[in-house]
XYZ file of C-alpha atoms in Angstrom:
598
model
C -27.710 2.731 7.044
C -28.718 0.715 3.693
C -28.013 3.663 1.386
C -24.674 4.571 3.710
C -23.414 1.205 2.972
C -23.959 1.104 -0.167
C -22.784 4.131 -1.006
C -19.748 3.503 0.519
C -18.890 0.377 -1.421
C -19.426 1.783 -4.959
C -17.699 5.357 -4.278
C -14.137 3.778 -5.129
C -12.383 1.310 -7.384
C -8.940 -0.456 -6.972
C -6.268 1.405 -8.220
C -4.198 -1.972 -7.829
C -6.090 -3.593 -10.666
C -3.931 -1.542 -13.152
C -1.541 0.163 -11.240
C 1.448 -2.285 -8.807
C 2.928 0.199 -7.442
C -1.228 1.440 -5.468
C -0.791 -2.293 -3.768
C 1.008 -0.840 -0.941
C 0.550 3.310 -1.501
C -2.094 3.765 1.367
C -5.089 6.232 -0.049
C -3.458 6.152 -3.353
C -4.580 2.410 -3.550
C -8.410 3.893 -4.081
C -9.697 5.996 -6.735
C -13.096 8.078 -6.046
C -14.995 6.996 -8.928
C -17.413 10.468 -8.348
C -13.826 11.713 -9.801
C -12.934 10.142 -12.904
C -16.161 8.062 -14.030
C -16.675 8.857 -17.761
C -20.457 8.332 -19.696
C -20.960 5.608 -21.724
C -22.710 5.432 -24.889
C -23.861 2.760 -26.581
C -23.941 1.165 -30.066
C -26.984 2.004 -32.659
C -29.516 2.810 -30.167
C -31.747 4.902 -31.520
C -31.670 3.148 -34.666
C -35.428 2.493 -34.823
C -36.650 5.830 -34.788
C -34.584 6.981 -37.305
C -34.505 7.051 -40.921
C -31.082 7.055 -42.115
C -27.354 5.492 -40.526
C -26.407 9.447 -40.299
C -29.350 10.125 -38.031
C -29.111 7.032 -36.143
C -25.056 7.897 -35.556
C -26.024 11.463 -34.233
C -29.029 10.230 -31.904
C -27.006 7.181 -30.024
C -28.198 7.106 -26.698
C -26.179 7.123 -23.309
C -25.962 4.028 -21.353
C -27.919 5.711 -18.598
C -30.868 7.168 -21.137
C -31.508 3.465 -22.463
C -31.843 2.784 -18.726
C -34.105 5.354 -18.568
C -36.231 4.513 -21.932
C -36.630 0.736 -20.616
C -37.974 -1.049 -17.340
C -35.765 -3.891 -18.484
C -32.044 -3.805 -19.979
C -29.562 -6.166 -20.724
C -26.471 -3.776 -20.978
C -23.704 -5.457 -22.989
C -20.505 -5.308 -23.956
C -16.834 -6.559 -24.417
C -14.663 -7.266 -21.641
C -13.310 -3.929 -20.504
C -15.977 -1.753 -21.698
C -17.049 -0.500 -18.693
C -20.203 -2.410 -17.977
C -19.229 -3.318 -14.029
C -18.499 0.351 -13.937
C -21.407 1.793 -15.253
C -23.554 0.001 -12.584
C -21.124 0.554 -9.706
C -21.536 4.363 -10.860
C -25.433 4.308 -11.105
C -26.086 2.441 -7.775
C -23.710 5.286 -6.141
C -24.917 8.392 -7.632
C -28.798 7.004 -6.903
C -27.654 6.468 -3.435
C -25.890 9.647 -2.858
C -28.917 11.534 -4.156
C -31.110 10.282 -1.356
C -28.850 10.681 1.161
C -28.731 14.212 -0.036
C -24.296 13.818 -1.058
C -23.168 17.372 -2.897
C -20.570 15.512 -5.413
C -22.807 12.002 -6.288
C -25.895 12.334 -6.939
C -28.614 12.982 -9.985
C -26.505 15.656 -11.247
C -23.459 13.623 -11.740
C -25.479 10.881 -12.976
C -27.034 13.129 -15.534
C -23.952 14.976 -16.473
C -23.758 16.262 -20.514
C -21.879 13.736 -22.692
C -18.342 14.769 -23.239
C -18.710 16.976 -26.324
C -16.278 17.235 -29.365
C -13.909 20.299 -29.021
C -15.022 21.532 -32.448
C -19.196 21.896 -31.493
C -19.952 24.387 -29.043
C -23.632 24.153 -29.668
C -24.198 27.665 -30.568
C -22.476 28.897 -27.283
C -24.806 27.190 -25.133
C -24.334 24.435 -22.281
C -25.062 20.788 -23.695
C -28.130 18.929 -22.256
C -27.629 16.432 -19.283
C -28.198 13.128 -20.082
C -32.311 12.517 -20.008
C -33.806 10.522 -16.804
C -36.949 11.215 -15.724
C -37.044 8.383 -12.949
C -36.175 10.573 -10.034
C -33.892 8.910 -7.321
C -34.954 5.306 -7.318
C -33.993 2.718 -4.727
C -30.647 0.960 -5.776
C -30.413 -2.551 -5.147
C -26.949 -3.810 -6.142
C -26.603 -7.619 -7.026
C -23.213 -9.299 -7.898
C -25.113 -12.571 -10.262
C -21.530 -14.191 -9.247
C -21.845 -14.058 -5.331
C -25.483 -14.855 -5.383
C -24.967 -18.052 -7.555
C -22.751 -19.170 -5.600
C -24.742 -18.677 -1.603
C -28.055 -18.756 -2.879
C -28.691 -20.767 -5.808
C -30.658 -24.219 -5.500
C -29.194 -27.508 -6.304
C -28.435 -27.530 -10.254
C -31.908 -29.986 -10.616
C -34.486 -27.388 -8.560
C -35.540 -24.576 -10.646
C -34.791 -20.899 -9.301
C -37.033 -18.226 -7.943
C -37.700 -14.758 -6.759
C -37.351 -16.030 -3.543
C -33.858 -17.287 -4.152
C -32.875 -13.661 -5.051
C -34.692 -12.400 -2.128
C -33.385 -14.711 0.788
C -29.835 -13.642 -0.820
C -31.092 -9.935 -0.121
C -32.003 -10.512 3.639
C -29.059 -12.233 4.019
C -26.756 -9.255 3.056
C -29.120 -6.984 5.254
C -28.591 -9.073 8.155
C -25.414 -8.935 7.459
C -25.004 -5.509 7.732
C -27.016 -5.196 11.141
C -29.963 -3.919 9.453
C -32.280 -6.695 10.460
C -35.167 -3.882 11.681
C -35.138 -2.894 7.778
C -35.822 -6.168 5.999
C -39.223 -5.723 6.120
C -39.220 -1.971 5.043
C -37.009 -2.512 2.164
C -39.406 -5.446 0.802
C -42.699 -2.831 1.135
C -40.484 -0.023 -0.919
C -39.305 -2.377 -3.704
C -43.082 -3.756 -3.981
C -44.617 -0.598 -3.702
C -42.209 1.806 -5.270
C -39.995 2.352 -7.970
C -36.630 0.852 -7.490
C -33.652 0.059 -9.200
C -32.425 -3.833 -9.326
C -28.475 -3.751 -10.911
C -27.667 -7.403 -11.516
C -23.900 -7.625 -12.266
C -22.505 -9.952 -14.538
C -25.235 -12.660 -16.239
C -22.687 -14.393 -17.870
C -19.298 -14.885 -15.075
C -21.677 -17.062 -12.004
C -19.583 -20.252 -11.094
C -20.652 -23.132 -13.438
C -22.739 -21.132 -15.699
C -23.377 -23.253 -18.448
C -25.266 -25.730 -15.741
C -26.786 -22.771 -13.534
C -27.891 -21.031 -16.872
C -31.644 -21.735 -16.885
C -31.654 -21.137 -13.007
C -30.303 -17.810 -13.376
C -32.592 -17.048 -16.054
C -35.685 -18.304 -13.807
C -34.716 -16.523 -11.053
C -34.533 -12.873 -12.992
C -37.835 -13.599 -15.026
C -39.933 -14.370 -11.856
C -38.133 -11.438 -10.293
C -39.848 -8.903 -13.054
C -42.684 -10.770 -12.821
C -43.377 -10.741 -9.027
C -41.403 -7.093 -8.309
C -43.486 -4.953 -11.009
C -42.502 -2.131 -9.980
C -38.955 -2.680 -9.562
C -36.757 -1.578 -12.966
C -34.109 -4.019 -13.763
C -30.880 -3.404 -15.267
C -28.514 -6.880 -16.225
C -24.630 -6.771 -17.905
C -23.477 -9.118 -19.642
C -20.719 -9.747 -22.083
C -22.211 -9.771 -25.533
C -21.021 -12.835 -27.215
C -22.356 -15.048 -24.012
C -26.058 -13.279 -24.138
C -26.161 -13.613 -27.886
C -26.645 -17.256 -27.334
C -30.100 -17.755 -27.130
C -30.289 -20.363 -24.300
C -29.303 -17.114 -22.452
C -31.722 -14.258 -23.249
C -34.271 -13.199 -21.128
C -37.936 -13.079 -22.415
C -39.644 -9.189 -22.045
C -35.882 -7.742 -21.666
C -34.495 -5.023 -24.365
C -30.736 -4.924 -24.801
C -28.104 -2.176 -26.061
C -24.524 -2.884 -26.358
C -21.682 -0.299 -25.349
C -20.192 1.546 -28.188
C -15.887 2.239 -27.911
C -14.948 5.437 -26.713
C -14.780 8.431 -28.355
C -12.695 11.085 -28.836
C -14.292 13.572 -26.707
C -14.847 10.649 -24.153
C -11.239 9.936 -24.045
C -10.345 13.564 -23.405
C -12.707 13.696 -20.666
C -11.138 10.590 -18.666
C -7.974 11.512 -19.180
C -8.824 15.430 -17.942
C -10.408 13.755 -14.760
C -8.004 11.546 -14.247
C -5.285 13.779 -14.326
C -7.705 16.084 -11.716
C -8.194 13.350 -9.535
C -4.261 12.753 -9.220
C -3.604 16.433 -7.818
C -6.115 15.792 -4.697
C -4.950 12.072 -4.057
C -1.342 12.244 -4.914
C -0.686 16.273 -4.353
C 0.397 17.077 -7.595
C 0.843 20.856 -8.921
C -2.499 21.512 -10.874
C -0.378 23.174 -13.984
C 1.799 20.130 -14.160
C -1.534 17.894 -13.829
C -2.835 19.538 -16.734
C 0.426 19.474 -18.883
C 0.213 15.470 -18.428
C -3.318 15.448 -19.425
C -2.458 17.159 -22.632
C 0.810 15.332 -23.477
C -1.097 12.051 -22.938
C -4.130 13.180 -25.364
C -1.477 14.023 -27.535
C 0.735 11.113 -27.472
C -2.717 9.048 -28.257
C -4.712 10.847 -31.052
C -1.161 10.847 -32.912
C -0.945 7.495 -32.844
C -3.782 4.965 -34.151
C -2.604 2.111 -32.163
C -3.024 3.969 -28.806
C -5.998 4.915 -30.158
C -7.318 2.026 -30.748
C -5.978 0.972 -27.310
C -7.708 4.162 -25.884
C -11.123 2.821 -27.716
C -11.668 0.651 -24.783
C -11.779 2.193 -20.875
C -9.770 -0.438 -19.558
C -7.378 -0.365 -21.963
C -6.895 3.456 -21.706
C -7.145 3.714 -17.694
C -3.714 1.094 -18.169
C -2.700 3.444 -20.183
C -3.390 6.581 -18.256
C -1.613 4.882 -14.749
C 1.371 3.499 -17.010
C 1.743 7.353 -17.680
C 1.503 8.701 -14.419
C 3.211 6.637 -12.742
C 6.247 7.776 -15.432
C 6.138 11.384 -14.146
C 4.059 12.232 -17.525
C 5.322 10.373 -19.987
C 5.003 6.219 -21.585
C 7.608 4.341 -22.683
C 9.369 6.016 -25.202
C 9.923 2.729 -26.926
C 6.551 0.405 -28.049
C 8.016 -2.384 -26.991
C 8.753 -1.274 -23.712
C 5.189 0.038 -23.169
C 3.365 -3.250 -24.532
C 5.642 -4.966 -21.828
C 4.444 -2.837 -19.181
C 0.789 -3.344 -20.201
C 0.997 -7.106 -20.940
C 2.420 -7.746 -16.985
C -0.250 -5.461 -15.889
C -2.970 -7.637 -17.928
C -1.406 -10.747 -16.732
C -1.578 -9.919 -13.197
C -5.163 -9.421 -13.394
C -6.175 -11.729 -15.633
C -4.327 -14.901 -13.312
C -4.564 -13.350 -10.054
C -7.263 -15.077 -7.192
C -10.779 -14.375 -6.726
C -12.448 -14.455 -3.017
C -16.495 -14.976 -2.798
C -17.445 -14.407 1.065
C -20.911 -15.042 2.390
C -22.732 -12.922 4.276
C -21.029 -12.712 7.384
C -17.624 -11.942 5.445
C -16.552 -15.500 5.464
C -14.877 -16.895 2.463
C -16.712 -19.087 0.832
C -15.220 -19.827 -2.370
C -11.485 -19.144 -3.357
C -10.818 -19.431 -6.891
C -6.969 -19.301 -7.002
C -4.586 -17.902 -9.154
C -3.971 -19.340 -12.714
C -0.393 -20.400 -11.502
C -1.752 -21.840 -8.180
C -4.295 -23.773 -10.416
C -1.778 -25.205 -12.586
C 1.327 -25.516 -9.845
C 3.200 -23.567 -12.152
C 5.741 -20.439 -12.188
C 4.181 -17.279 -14.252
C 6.913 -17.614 -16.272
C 6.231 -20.832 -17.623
C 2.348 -19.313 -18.346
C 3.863 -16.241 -19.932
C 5.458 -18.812 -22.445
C 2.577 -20.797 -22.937
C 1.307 -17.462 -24.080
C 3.915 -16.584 -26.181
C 3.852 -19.645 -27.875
C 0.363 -19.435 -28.925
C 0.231 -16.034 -29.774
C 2.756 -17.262 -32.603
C 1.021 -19.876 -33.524
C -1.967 -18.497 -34.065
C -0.652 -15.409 -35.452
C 0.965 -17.316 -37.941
C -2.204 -19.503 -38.749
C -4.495 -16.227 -38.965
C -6.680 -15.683 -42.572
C -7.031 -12.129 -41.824
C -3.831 -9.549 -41.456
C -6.283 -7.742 -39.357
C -8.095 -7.762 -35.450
C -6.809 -10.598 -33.628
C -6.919 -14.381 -33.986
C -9.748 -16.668 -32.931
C -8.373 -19.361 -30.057
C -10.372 -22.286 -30.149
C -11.181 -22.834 -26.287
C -9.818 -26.888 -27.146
C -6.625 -25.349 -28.409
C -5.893 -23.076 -25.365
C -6.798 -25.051 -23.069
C -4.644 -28.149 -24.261
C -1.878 -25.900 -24.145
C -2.426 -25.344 -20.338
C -3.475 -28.393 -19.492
C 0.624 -30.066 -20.706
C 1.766 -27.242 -18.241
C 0.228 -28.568 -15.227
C 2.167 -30.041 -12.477
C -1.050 -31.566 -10.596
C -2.522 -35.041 -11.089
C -6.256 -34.090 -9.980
C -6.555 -31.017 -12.411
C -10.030 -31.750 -14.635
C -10.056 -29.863 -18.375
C -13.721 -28.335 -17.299
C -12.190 -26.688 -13.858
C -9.865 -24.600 -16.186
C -12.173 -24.035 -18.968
C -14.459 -22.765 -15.943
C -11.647 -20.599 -14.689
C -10.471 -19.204 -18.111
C -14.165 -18.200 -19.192
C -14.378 -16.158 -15.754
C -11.657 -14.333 -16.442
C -11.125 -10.775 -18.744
C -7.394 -9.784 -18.895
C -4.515 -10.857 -21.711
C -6.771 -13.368 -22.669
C -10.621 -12.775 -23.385
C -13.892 -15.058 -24.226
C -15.051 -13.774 -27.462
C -17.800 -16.645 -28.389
C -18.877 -19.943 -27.805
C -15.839 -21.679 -27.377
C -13.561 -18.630 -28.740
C -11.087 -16.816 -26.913
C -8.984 -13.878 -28.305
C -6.400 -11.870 -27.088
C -7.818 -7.871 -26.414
C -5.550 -6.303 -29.194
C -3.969 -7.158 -32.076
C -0.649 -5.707 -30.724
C -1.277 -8.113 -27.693
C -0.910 -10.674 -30.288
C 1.922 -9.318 -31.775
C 3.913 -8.738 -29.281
C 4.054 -12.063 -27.415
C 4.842 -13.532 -30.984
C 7.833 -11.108 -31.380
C 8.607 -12.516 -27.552
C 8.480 -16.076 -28.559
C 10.398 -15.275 -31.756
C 13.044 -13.877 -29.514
C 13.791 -16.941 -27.656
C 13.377 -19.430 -30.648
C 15.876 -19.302 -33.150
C 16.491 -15.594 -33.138
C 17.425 -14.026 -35.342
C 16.990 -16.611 -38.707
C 13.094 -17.409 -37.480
C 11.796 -14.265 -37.701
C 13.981 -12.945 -40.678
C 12.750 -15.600 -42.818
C 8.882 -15.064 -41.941
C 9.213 -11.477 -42.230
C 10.908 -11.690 -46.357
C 8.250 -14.360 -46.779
C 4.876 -12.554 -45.717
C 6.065 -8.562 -44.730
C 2.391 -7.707 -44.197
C 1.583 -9.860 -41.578
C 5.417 -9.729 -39.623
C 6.504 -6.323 -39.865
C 5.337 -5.728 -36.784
C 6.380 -8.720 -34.967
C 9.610 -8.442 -36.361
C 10.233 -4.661 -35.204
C 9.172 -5.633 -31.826
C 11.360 -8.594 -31.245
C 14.280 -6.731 -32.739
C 13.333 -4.118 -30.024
C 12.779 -6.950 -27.351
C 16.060 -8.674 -28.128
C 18.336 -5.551 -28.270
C 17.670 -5.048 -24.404
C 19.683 -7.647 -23.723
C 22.323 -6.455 -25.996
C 22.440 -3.579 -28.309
C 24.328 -5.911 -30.493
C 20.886 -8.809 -31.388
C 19.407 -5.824 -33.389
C 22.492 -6.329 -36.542
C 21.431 -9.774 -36.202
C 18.271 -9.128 -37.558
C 19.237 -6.547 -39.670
C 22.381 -9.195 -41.297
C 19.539 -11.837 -41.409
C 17.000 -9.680 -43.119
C 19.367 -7.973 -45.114
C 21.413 -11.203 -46.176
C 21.980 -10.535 -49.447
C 24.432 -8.184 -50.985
C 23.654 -4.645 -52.456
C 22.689 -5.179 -56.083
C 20.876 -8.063 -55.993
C 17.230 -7.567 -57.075
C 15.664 -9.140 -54.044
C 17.794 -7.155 -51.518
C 15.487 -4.175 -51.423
C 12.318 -6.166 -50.268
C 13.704 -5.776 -46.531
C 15.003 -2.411 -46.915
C 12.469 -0.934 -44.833
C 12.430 -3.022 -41.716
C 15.775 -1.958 -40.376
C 15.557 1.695 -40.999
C 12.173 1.383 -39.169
C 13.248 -0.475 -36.442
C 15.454 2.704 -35.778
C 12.826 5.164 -36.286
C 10.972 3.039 -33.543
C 13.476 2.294 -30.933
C 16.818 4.607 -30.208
C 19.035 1.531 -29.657
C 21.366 2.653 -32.130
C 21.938 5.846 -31.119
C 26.221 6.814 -31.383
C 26.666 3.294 -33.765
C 27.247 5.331 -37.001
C 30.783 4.459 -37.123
C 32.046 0.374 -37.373
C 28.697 -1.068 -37.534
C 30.130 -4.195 -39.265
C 29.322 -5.539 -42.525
C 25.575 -5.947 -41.969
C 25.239 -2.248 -41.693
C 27.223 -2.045 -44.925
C 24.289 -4.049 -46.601
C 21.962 -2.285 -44.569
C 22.596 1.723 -45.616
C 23.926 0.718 -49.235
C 21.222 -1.488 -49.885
C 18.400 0.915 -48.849
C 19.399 3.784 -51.151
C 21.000 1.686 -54.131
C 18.644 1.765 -57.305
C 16.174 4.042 -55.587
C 14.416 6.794 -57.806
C 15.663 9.797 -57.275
C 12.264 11.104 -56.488
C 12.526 9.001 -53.206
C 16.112 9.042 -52.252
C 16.025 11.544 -49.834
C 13.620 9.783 -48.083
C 15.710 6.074 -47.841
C 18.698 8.827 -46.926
C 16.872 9.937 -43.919
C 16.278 6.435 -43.029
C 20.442 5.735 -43.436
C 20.717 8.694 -41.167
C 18.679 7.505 -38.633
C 20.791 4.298 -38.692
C 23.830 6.104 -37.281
C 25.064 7.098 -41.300
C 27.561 10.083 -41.334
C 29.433 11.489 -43.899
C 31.865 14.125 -43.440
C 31.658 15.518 -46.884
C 28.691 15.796 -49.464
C 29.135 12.648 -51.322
C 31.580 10.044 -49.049
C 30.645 8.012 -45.955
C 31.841 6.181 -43.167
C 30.321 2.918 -43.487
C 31.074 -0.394 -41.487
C 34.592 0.889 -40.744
C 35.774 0.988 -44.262
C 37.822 3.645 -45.580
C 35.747 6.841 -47.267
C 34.323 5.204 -49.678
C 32.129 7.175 -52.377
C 28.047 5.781 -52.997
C 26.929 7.543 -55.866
C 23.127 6.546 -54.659
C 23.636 8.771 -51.773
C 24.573 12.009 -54.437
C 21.251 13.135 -54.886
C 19.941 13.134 -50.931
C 19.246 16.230 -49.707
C 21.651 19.134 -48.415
C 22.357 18.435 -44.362
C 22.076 14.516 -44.492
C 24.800 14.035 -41.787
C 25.042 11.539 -38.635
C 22.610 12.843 -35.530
């Protein structure tokens, strides 16, 4: 009954977390994790034994062989990376292999890494991953439920016991008083498996820290027998009030390419049993969605991290097989997705499936609309995208900063500083702890984005013009997307920006520093599809301005770009521009044969 339990609780995940539309979709609210659960490897960790970076990059160890090499891990990583997965996946294929399952078991558990398309290892079948611990016990621990039932008052120090009474309690529970006894004898006796879930995210954990860390220690110490695995996100454990004594630790490398093949292949697999899809079309998905990534080293680096990419993967399924055409559209998508999780409520029951602690939603918290949140984000991503040394990664957000922000948002007298501190360093979503008293937003086009969304609303277009002539490195970006954002509205906001950025006329020396901008805008969004003809006199400055004074060598190329804009010209050398008569440019003379309107 144990194992049946226990097996049934770690055999699916949420499909709601990334996907709205699974809230109220019946079976399609669950995915079988047996079904689209993808290794992990991790960072660097056979470094030791090797003599050289090249060696140590070729012999990185699986998240389940550094399980195997020591009795006790700490298994780290960022927020996202898979670490709650990993042990949700181990507990269930341990489980399934004693209770003799045919999909989740050792096999699955042990499963090849995903290999590169390129090595086919001499035509033979790549080695499973190594364990040589047979089918241990798995004893599943969330560090965040037992905290909070279980945990002395803050001035008592913690013990085995503590973690133990927790134990009986969920066994009672679950009817199985008769095996209390006869699980203690096996996890004394035998080898076992103890998977403690999240070190760092237990209610109050800068006061319960040394409790949690007696409580683990005397655990090893009194359970010899019993193997320990603990996660933990890295920047908390690299603190060294947190680290346990006698415990090794690994951290979770990003995803590969092979890796991101093989989710996407099961996912798309998984899809034609739960949703019925034709297997052929399944297939065709999978490939235009590796496609759409690996040519594109933003998705990529979205696709890096296993949250990030199952977003992705749902975003495009949901779509019939395809994302948003236009960027901006899909970092909208993705940011409401992220927000939902990140501010949504968190239940803690006891052990007869009472609720013991509700941790409400970020608006609930603050008696707020989401909206008003959403521009509180907005308004800092600017802010500290603007303020940002490096044109690279994404900004450091001093914890005092964001949670000052917050804090002027509330609409409750009895809201304390530390409760939201408490609640923002619990949470992983569109806003992430990244050290001691850092926060960061996951991605740099995160960032981005909410800045171009702020930029929209606050003197648009003159704002972001001016920022984007004054440092074009660091606002290209932001600029293209809130030229995209605002042009939803109307098609006509997007020759704002390109009359603000373009303000000056043809000729003038400066004029071609923002040439680029527009024309890129268009490659990037199709907003200006059919507006070749009577653009106005910011398209004028626009097309003349990006091929006037170019060398020849590169005409053709800013001639595209005019094209693209909605340019036409009914003969070789005269064009309709800004509803002006045909009008010869002798810049345009030398673009290449077949530059006409599409």
């Amino acid at each position: 009954m144990y194992l049946s339990r226990l097996f049934q609780q770690t055999s699916q995940l949420p499909l709601s977390v990334v996907d709205r539309q699974a809230t109220s979709s019946g079976i399609d609210s669950r995915l079988r994790l047996d079904a689209i659960y993808t290794a992990l490897i991790t960072r660097g960790g056979g470094q030791e034994h090797v003599r050289d970076e090249k060696d140590a990059e070729e012999r990185r160890f699986s998240a389940l062989e550094q399980v195997n090499r020591h009795r006790h891990l700490v298994l780290l990583g960022d927020p996202g990376s898979g670490k709650s997965t990993f042990v949700k996946f181990t507990a269930m294929c341990l489980a399934g292999e004693l209770l003799g399952e045919t999909q989740a078991n050792l096999t699955l558990l042990t499963a090849p890494l995903p290999q590169d398309q390129k090595d086919d290892n001499n035509g033979q079948q790549p080695e499973p991953q190594c364990w040589t611990q047979g089918a241990l016990l798995p004893v599943l621990v969330i560090l965040r439920d037992f905290a909070a039932r279980t945990l002395p008052p803050a001035n008592q120090p913690g013990t085995a016991r503590h973690l133990w009474e927790f134990l009986e309690e969920e066994l009672r529970a679950a009817m199985l008083d008769d095996y209390v006894q006869e699980f203690r004898q096996h996890v004394q006796q035998h080898e076992s498996l103890l998977l403690l879930d999240g070190l760092d995210e237990v209610p109050e954990a800068s006061q319960r820290r040394s409790q949690i860390k007696q409580v683990v220690e005397d655990f090893a110490a009194s359970f010899p027998k019993c193997r320990i695995l603990v996660t933990s996100r890295t920047y908390a454990y690299q603190r060294q009030e947190w680290q346990l004594c006698e415990f090794q630790d690994t951290v979770l490398a990003p995803f590969t390419q092979p890796q991101i093949r093989c989710f996407i292949d099961h996912w798309y697999d998984h899809l034609t049993d739960i949703r019925g899809l034709n297997p052929e079309d399944a297939r065709g998905r999978a490939e235009l969605l590796k496609r759409v990534i690996f040519q594109s080293e933003r998705l990529y680096n979205f696709a890096e991290r296993p949250l990030l990419l199952t977003l992705m993967a749902s975003l495009h399924a949901c779509r019939g097989g395809s994302l948003p055409e236009k960027r901006e559209e899909l970092y909208n998508d993705s940011v409401e997705l992220l927000l939902d999780w990140w501010e949504s409520p968190k239940i803690v029951r006891d052990s007869s499936g009472k609720i013991l602690i509700t941790q409400e939603s970020l608006t609930e918290l603050l008696k707020v609309g989401k909206e008003c949140v959403r521009e509180a984000l907005n308004d800092l991503a600017f802010h500290v995208h603007h303020d940002q040394p490096d044109l690279v990664g994404t900004a450091d957000i001093a914890q005092i900063d964001l949670v000052d922000r917050l804090m002027r948002l509330q609409q409750r007298k009895d809201l304390q500083p530390g409760r939201l501190l408490e609640y923002l360093s619990d949470r992983a979503g569109l806003l992430v702890p990244r050290g001691v008293g850092i926060f960061s937003f996951p991605h740099r086009s995160f960032q981005e984005y909410l800045a171009a969304c702020y930029l929209t609303d606050e003197d648009y277009p003159d704002q972001i013009a001016d920022l984007a002539r004054q440092e074009p490195n660091r606002w290209r970006e932001v600029a293209l997307l809130a030229g995209a954002k605002a042009s939803r509205g109307t098609a006509a906001a997007i020759w704002l920006l390109a009359g603000a950025l373009c303000y000056k006329p043809p000729g003038r020396e400066d004029s071609g520093k923002t040439r680029r901008s527009p024309s890129r805008c268009r490659r990037d969004f199709s907003f200006w599809e059919g507006r070749g003809v009577g653009f106005g006199l910011a398209g004028h400055r626009v097309v003349s301005g990006a091929v006037r004074g170019i060398p020849d060598g590169q005409r053709s190329e800013k001639g595209s770009r005019c094209c693209f804009l909605g340019e036409g010209r009914t003969t070789t050398a005269y064009c309709h521009i800004g509803g002006l008569s045909d009008q010869p440019l002798s810049s345009y003379e030398s673009a290449v044969p077949g530059f006409y309107r599409r």
